[in-house]
GROMACS .gro file of C-alpha atoms in nm:
model
  374
    1MET     CA    1  10.881   9.430  12.508
    2GLN     CA    2  11.185   9.246  12.690
    3PHE     CA    3  11.540   9.198  12.566
    4SER     CA    4  11.486   8.834  12.641
    5GLN     CA    5  11.237   8.846  12.364
    6ILE     CA    6  11.501   8.930  12.094
    7ILE     CA    7  11.679   8.659  11.971
    8GLY     CA    8  12.049   8.699  11.950
    9HIS     CA    9  12.207   9.058  11.979
   10GLN     CA   10  12.369   9.056  12.298
   11GLU     CA   11  12.670   9.303  12.215
   12ALA     CA   12  12.362   9.562  12.163
   13LYS     CA   13  12.167   9.467  12.463
   14GLN     CA   14  12.463   9.487  12.683
   15LEU     CA   15  12.569   9.814  12.551
   16LEU     CA   16  12.184   9.944  12.581
   17LEU     CA   17  12.173   9.789  12.944
   18LYS     CA   18  12.514   9.942  13.050
   19SER     CA   19  12.412  10.321  12.939
   20VAL     CA   20  12.072  10.293  13.181
   21GLN     CA   21  12.313  10.141  13.473
   22GLN     CA   22  12.608  10.367  13.438
   23ASN     CA   23  12.319  10.696  13.403
   24HIS     CA   24  12.461  10.743  13.073
   25VAL     CA   25  12.106  10.758  12.845
   26ALA     CA   26  12.169  11.002  12.571
   27HIS     CA   27  11.882  11.238  12.494
   28ALA     CA   28  11.874  11.140  12.112
   29GLN     CA   29  11.938  10.801  12.004
   30LEU     CA   30  11.941  10.641  11.672
   31PHE     CA   31  11.871  10.264  11.570
   32LEU     CA   32  12.007  10.209  11.218
   33GLY     CA   33  11.914   9.867  11.107
   34GLN     CA   34  11.758   9.758  10.752
   35GLU     CA   35  11.409   9.630  10.702
   36GLY     CA   36  11.362   9.316  10.932
   37SER     CA   37  11.641   9.379  11.180
   38ALA     CA   38  11.591   9.440  11.513
   39ASN     CA   39  11.609   9.770  11.551
   40LEU     CA   40  11.281   9.886  11.687
   41ALA     CA   41  11.259   9.586  11.899
   42LEU     CA   42  11.566   9.714  12.040
   43ALA     CA   43  11.451  10.073  12.074
   44LEU     CA   44  11.099   9.885  12.253
   45ALA     CA   45  11.294   9.681  12.497
   46TYR     CA   46  11.523   9.978  12.575
   47ALA     CA   47  11.220  10.195  12.653
   48THR     CA   48  11.066   9.943  12.879
   49TYR     CA   49  11.427   9.892  13.049
   50ILE     CA   50  11.467  10.262  13.102
   51ASN     CA   51  11.108  10.309  13.303
   52CYS     CA   52  11.086  10.010  13.475
   53GLU     CA   53  11.049  10.000  13.849
   54ASN     CA   54  11.261   9.684  13.935
   55LYS     CA   55  11.554   9.679  13.698
   56GLN     CA   56  11.717   9.350  13.694
   57PRO     CA   57  12.064   9.333  13.568
   58ASP     CA   58  12.005   9.229  13.199
   59ASP     CA   59  11.630   9.321  13.135
   60SER     CA   60  11.320   9.466  13.265
   61CYS     CA   61  11.161   9.274  13.560
   62GLY     CA   62  10.811   9.239  13.306
   63THR     CA   63  10.567   9.255  13.620
   64CYS     CA   64  10.568   9.615  13.754
   65GLY     CA   65  10.297   9.862  13.666
   66SER     CA   66  10.522  10.047  13.442
   67CYS     CA   67  10.667   9.741  13.249
   68VAL     CA   68  10.272   9.571  13.203
   69LYS     CA   69  10.164   9.908  13.020
   70MET     CA   70  10.492   9.931  12.843
   71ASN     CA   71  10.451   9.592  12.703
   72LYS     CA   72  10.080   9.675  12.614
   73LEU     CA   73  10.215  10.013  12.450
   74VAL     CA   74   9.953  10.194  12.662
   75HIS     CA   75  10.221  10.367  12.901
   76PRO     CA   76  10.121  10.722  12.931
   77ASP     CA   77  10.473  10.840  12.892
   78PHE     CA   78  10.552  10.629  12.598
   79ASN     CA   79  10.479  10.774  12.277
   80PHE     CA   80  10.501  10.720  11.879
   81VAL     CA   81  10.544  10.898  11.563
   82MET     CA   82  10.525  10.709  11.241
   83PRO     CA   83  10.439  10.784  10.869
   84VAL     CA   84  10.075  10.778  10.820
   85THR     CA   85   9.834  10.874  10.547
   86ALA     CA   86   9.438  10.954  10.507
   87THR     CA   87   9.272  10.628  10.486
   88LYS     CA   88   8.867  10.540  10.480
   89SER     CA   89   8.868  10.573  10.867
   90VAL     CA   90   9.067  10.895  10.895
   91SER     CA   91   8.990  11.078  10.568
   92LYS     CA   92   9.176  11.437  10.716
   93ASP     CA   93   9.445  11.563  10.941
   94ALA     CA   94   9.598  11.216  10.945
   95LEU     CA   95   9.820  11.229  11.248
   96SER     CA   96  10.008  10.907  11.450
   97SER     CA   97   9.741  10.989  11.714
   98LYS     CA   98   9.448  10.894  11.483
   99PHE     CA   99   9.637  10.540  11.436
  100MET     CA  100   9.722  10.433  11.821
  101ASN     CA  101   9.502  10.124  11.803
  102GLU     CA  102   9.616  10.005  11.466
  103TRP     CA  103   9.984  10.050  11.564
  104ARG     CA  104   9.964   9.849  11.853
  105GLU     CA  105   9.822   9.563  11.671
  106PHE     CA  106  10.099   9.591  11.425
  107ILE     CA  107  10.360   9.610  11.650
  108LEU     CA  108  10.228   9.339  11.925
  109ALA     CA  109  10.217   9.115  11.602
  110SER     CA  110  10.563   9.168  11.493
  111PRO     CA  111  10.780   9.450  11.558
  112PHE     CA  112  10.981   9.334  11.252
  113GLN     CA  113  10.735   9.413  10.993
  114GLY     CA  114  10.797   9.724  10.721
  115LEU     CA  115  10.650  10.048  10.594
  116ASN     CA  116  10.474   9.813  10.289
  117GLU     CA  117  10.306   9.609  10.601
  118TRP     CA  118  10.201   9.931  10.776
  119MET     CA  119  10.041  10.071  10.511
  120GLN     CA  120   9.859   9.771  10.413
  121HIS     CA  121   9.737   9.744  10.817
  122ILE     CA  122   9.578  10.079  10.798
  123GLY     CA  123   9.425  10.082  10.447
  124ALA     CA  124   9.645  10.342  10.274
  125GLU     CA  125   9.598  10.116   9.946
  126ASN     CA  126   9.856  10.319   9.694
  127LYS     CA  127   9.920  10.595   9.884
  128GLN     CA  128  10.253  10.672  10.049
  129GLY     CA  129  10.300  10.726  10.401
  130ILE     CA  130  10.485  11.029  10.540
  131ILE     CA  131  10.550  11.230  10.859
  132SER     CA  132  10.366  11.576  10.805
  133LYS     CA  133  10.452  11.875  10.876
  134ASP     CA  134  10.122  11.902  11.122
  135GLU     CA  135  10.285  11.590  11.314
  136SER     CA  136  10.580  11.841  11.423
  137ARG     CA  137  10.323  12.069  11.603
  138GLN     CA  138  10.153  11.778  11.795
  139LEU     CA  139  10.532  11.666  11.874
  140VAL     CA  140  10.609  12.026  12.048
  141LYS     CA  141  10.285  12.028  12.214
  142LEU     CA  142  10.381  11.638  12.342
  143VAL     CA  143  10.730  11.690  12.460
  144SER     CA  144  10.612  12.007  12.627
  145LEU     CA  145  10.440  11.797  12.912
  146LYS     CA  146  10.618  11.626  13.190
  147ALA     CA  147  10.659  11.241  13.258
  148PHE     CA  148  10.327  11.164  13.404
  149GLU     CA  149  10.448  10.808  13.573
  150GLY     CA  150  10.806  10.703  13.448
  151SER     CA  151  11.143  10.842  13.467
  152TYR     CA  152  11.144  10.972  13.144
  153LYS     CA  153  10.882  11.085  12.859
  154ILE     CA  154  10.992  10.881  12.556
  155VAL     CA  155  10.923  10.934  12.209
  156VAL     CA  156  10.973  10.647  11.922
  157ILE     CA  157  10.986  10.800  11.575
  158TRP     CA  158  10.971  10.527  11.341
  159LEU     CA  159  11.085  10.596  11.001
  160PRO     CA  160  11.234  10.968  11.067
  161GLU     CA  161  11.362  10.975  10.717
  162LEU     CA  162  11.004  11.004  10.575
  163MET     CA  163  10.968  11.316  10.780
  164HIS     CA  164  10.820  11.615  10.593
  165PRO     CA  165  11.104  11.873  10.584
  166SER     CA  166  10.905  12.109  10.823
  167ALA     CA  167  10.857  11.822  11.075
  168ALA     CA  168  11.233  11.730  11.015
  169ASN     CA  169  11.344  12.087  11.084
  170ALA     CA  170  11.114  12.088  11.415
  171LEU     CA  171  11.254  11.763  11.566
  172LEU     CA  172  11.617  11.945  11.497
  173LYS     CA  173  11.530  12.228  11.734
  174LEU     CA  174  11.393  11.993  11.968
  175LEU     CA  175  11.703  11.775  11.981
  176GLU     CA  176  11.918  12.111  11.969
  177GLU     CA  177  11.742  12.208  12.307
  178PRO     CA  178  11.604  11.886  12.464
  179PRO     CA  179  11.308  11.878  12.707
  180ALA     CA  180  11.404  11.762  13.021
  181GLN     CA  181  11.372  11.395  13.112
  182THR     CA  182  11.266  11.331  12.735
  183LEU     CA  183  11.418  11.058  12.543
  184PHE     CA  184  11.371  11.056  12.141
  185LEU     CA  185  11.447  10.712  11.989
  186LEU     CA  186  11.456  10.757  11.641
  187VAL     CA  187  11.429  10.380  11.439
  188ALA     CA  188  11.559  10.425  11.083
  189GLN     CA  189  11.635  10.209  10.788
  190SER     CA  190  11.850  10.503  10.588
  191ALA     CA  191  12.074  10.744  10.760
  192GLU     CA  192  12.128  10.902  10.415
  193LYS     CA  193  11.799  11.002  10.379
  194LEU     CA  194  11.780  11.183  10.723
  195LEU     CA  195  11.920  11.567  10.789
  196ALA     CA  196  12.274  11.515  10.836
  197THR     CA  197  12.230  11.789  11.152
  198ILE     CA  198  11.964  11.557  11.311
  199THR     CA  199  12.181  11.230  11.258
  200SER     CA  200  12.509  11.430  11.403
  201ARG     CA  201  12.290  11.501  11.744
  202THR     CA  202  12.206  11.128  11.799
  203GLN     CA  203  12.396  10.862  11.963
  204ILE     CA  204  12.404  10.584  11.688
  205MET     CA  205  12.325  10.252  11.764
  206GLN     CA  206  12.425  10.021  11.470
  207VAL     CA  207  12.211   9.729  11.438
  208ARG     CA  208  12.287   9.470  11.225
  209ASN     CA  209  12.072   9.201  11.023
  210PHE     CA  210  11.995   8.840  11.225
  211THR     CA  211  12.256   8.598  11.143
  212GLU     CA  212  12.151   8.244  10.938
  213GLN     CA  213  12.122   8.067  11.295
  214GLU     CA  214  11.927   8.305  11.447
  215VAL     CA  215  11.672   8.327  11.174
  216VAL     CA  216  11.652   7.937  11.193
  217GLN     CA  217  11.621   7.975  11.594
  218TYR     CA  218  11.336   8.242  11.510
  219VAL     CA  219  11.119   8.062  11.257
  220GLN     CA  220  11.118   7.722  11.426
  221GLN     CA  221  10.995   7.928  11.767
  222LYS     CA  222  10.730   8.105  11.606
  223TYR     CA  223  10.603   7.891  11.328
  224ASN     CA  224  10.705   7.512  11.475
  225LEU     CA  225  10.954   7.469  11.144
  226GLU     CA  226  11.122   7.139  11.059
  227ALA     CA  227  11.485   7.210  11.088
  228ASP     CA  228  11.577   7.169  10.731
  229ARG     CA  229  11.282   7.392  10.641
  230ALA     CA  230  11.366   7.661  10.886
  231ALA     CA  231  11.721   7.646  10.712
  232GLN     CA  232  11.627   7.718  10.385
  233VAL     CA  233  11.406   7.973  10.514
  234ALA     CA  234  11.710   8.180  10.657
  235GLN     CA  235  11.925   8.142  10.372
  236LEU     CA  236  11.658   8.305  10.162
  237ALA     CA  237  11.527   8.583  10.412
  238GLU     CA  238  11.937   8.710  10.464
  239GLY     CA  239  11.896   8.788  10.802
  240ASN     CA  240  11.571   8.960  10.807
  241LEU     CA  241  11.289   8.857  10.974
  242ASN     CA  242  10.979   9.035  10.812
  243ALA     CA  243  11.098   8.825  10.477
  244ALA     CA  244  11.141   8.525  10.695
  245ALA     CA  245  10.802   8.564  10.822
  246LYS     CA  246  10.679   8.547  10.433
  247LEU     CA  247  10.874   8.290  10.352
  248THR     CA  248  10.760   8.027  10.615
  249SER     CA  249  10.427   8.012  10.419
  250GLU     CA  250  10.583   8.056  10.036
  251VAL     CA  251  10.881   7.800  10.064
  252SER     CA  252  10.658   7.451  10.013
  253SER     CA  253  10.915   7.232   9.871
  254ASP     CA  254  11.241   7.062   9.988
  255TYR     CA  255  11.484   7.326   9.785
  256PHE     CA  256  11.808   7.153   9.907
  257THR     CA  257  11.710   6.782   9.761
  258PHE     CA  258  11.577   6.956   9.434
  259PHE     CA  259  11.900   7.120   9.381
  260THR     CA  260  12.115   6.856   9.471
  261ASP     CA  261  11.923   6.617   9.225
  262TRP     CA  262  11.929   6.887   8.977
  263MET     CA  263  12.312   6.936   8.999
  264ARG     CA  264  12.370   6.589   9.004
  265TYR     CA  265  12.177   6.468   8.663
  266CYS     CA  266  12.319   6.836   8.509
  267TYR     CA  267  12.717   6.660   8.591
  268SER     CA  268  12.604   6.334   8.486
  269TYR     CA  269  12.443   6.456   8.159
  270LYS     CA  270  12.099   6.266   8.253
  271PHE     CA  271  11.894   6.437   8.013
  272ASN     CA  272  11.598   6.236   8.036
  273ASN     CA  273  11.579   6.298   8.428
  274LEU     CA  274  11.629   6.662   8.358
  275VAL     CA  275  11.307   6.693   8.154
  276GLU     CA  276  11.138   6.506   8.413
  277MET     CA  277  11.261   6.749   8.682
  278SER     CA  278  11.130   7.052   8.446
  279ASP     CA  279  10.790   6.928   8.524
  280GLU     CA  280  10.841   6.923   8.869
  281PHE     CA  281  11.011   7.259   8.871
  282GLN     CA  282  10.699   7.431   8.633
  283LYS     CA  283  10.427   7.265   8.877
  284LEU     CA  284  10.606   7.454   9.168
  285GLY     CA  285  10.416   7.786   9.105
  286ARG     CA  286  10.588   8.125   9.005
  287GLU     CA  287  10.716   8.245   9.338
  288ASN     CA  288  10.847   7.887   9.470
  289GLN     CA  289  11.029   7.889   9.134
  290LYS     CA  290  11.148   8.241   9.195
  291ASN     CA  291  11.260   8.136   9.556
  292PHE     CA  292  11.418   7.817   9.435
  293LEU     CA  293  11.660   7.994   9.221
  294LEU     CA  294  11.735   8.242   9.459
  295TYR     CA  295  11.824   7.943   9.732
  296ALA     CA  296  12.033   7.807   9.457
  297LEU     CA  297  12.218   8.133   9.397
  298ASN     CA  298  12.266   8.136   9.764
  299LEU     CA  299  12.358   7.812   9.840
  300PHE     CA  300  12.617   7.860   9.496
  301ARG     CA  301  12.782   8.162   9.640
  302LYS     CA  302  12.847   7.939   9.975
  303VAL     CA  303  13.019   7.687   9.743
  304MET     CA  304  13.260   7.914   9.596
  305LEU     CA  305  13.322   8.083   9.945
  306TYR     CA  306  13.457   7.748  10.088
  307GLY     CA  307  13.658   7.682   9.741
  308VAL     CA  308  13.814   8.008   9.875
  309ASP     CA  309  13.798   7.925  10.264
  310ALA     CA  310  13.639   7.665  10.436
  311SER     CA  311  13.626   7.901  10.730
  312LEU     CA  312  13.399   8.205  10.545
  313ILE     CA  313  13.086   7.946  10.589
  314SER     CA  314  12.980   8.009  10.945
  315PHE     CA  315  12.660   7.840  10.916
  316LEU     CA  316  12.532   7.499  10.700
  317PRO     CA  317  12.321   7.231  10.791
  318PRO     CA  318  12.484   6.892  10.804
  319ALA     CA  319  12.342   6.766  10.479
  320GLU     CA  320  12.443   7.099  10.279
  321LEU     CA  321  12.748   7.105  10.439
  322ASP     CA  322  12.860   6.799  10.339
  323PHE     CA  323  12.708   6.858   9.923
  324VAL     CA  324  12.915   7.216   9.936
  325GLN     CA  325  13.224   7.005  10.021
  326LYS     CA  326  13.203   6.761   9.756
  327PHE     CA  327  13.032   7.011   9.512
  328SER     CA  328  13.298   7.263   9.587
  329LYS     CA  329  13.580   7.056   9.372
  330VAL     CA  330  13.411   7.096   9.055
  331ILE     CA  331  13.350   7.434   9.072
  332THR     CA  332  13.668   7.666   8.935
  333GLY     CA  333  13.779   7.995   8.813
  334ASN     CA  334  13.686   7.889   8.466
  335ASN     CA  335  13.319   7.828   8.544
  336ALA     CA  336  13.223   7.969   8.858
  337GLY     CA  337  13.102   8.293   8.699
  338GLU     CA  338  12.929   8.127   8.381
  339LEU     CA  339  12.740   7.918   8.658
  340ALA     CA  340  12.621   8.204   8.866
  341GLU     CA  341  12.543   8.409   8.551
  342GLU     CA  342  12.282   8.126   8.412
  343LEU     CA  343  12.149   8.083   8.763
  344ASN     CA  344  12.070   8.513   8.767
  345GLN     CA  345  11.943   8.451   8.399
  346ALA     CA  346  11.699   8.169   8.514
  347HIS     CA  347  11.554   8.403   8.766
  348TYR     CA  348  11.507   8.690   8.535
  349HIS     CA  349  11.342   8.517   8.293
  350ILE     CA  350  11.103   8.343   8.544
  351GLU     CA  351  11.045   8.706   8.687
  352ARG     CA  352  10.947   8.804   8.371
  353ASN     CA  353  10.681   8.522   8.316
  354ALA     CA  354  10.871   8.291   8.071
  355ASN     CA  355  10.785   7.982   8.003
  356PRO     CA  356  10.927   7.771   8.330
  357LYS     CA  357  10.967   7.460   8.171
  358MET     CA  358  11.154   7.566   7.865
  359VAL     CA  359  11.400   7.820   8.134
  360PHE     CA  360  11.456   7.520   8.333
  361VAL     CA  361  11.564   7.286   8.016
  362ASP     CA  362  11.746   7.554   7.871
  363SER     CA  363  11.940   7.634   8.191
  364SER     CA  364  12.000   7.267   8.279
  365LEU     CA  365  12.205   7.224   7.925
  366GLN     CA  366  12.394   7.535   8.017
  367ILE     CA  367  12.491   7.434   8.356
  368ALA     CA  368  12.573   7.060   8.212
  369GLY     CA  369  12.819   7.208   7.978
  370TYR     CA  370  12.997   7.463   8.280
  371LEU     CA  371  13.038   7.156   8.508
  372ARG     CA  372  13.235   6.962   8.256
  373LYS     CA  373  13.417   7.248   8.173
  374GLY     CA  374  13.594   7.252   8.511
   0.00000   0.00000   0.00000
């Protein structure tokens, strides 16, 4: 992977590039970010750049022998350790090395996927993945070998917080006395679940979530979504590209138009229209109903923020911004909390299989009262 394939994150890219260019590459680095962030993608691009034979000022060349192998995840000096478990194809002695074909397929499809997707990909069913104590023995053997082709032997450990205590202690010993020309790139989501002694021996790269603009750009490029739908997916995804990928198929309605009509009818006490809308709401299906209410909560939060300080809203499509500006005039300290709680309750009831039409009508009546309360 190359840095150019990762949307945004210029600040992180520059730090990583400079560390190589100034020969300040730490032997152990922790890429810390939430699921769906760019933590694994940045680690892959960084590893590719480190062993690139024709480094450019802002990226790996992408064409040298090392880059070609790295981009296919087949470089002999590029190794992975990840949580695995026994499956139908690997019934015993489940080690990362036995799942490398599946891992390559998984990562090349998208480096933003999470543990649940990985477990499904290898057919783990309901079993939990772990980096076992047996894995630690393999890791020690692996790093005892010198680099074959590149400047460094690189080991990427995905989700090290799922290490068995014995494996974590083995890793700690390696970090305390690192083998020559060997780099450990830990890609984690929960630093608090790692041994403090491991964390203290790594250089930490905090990887932020993607911004809404970056998510919009990603889903438009990868899934060819129109601008309005891409913006709605981005609001729901909250910076998580893994969630955004799923939402591209789940968001099948125009949430923005539905929400604005709903609020307009509530404010105007047009109850006949609200009953008609409840039929439309019921037709959305359970997942779309939940997603719509989450979208409504997200947009409502932006309305409240705009009422406090317009500069707090960093990104909104023009139509949504116009609505937020107007709607913020009827949201006050007297009704904001009640409106937000009503949307939360509606989502709660839908999630627990309540009748969607009844939930919608009841919430509409409550919201109508709160909007007039002002």
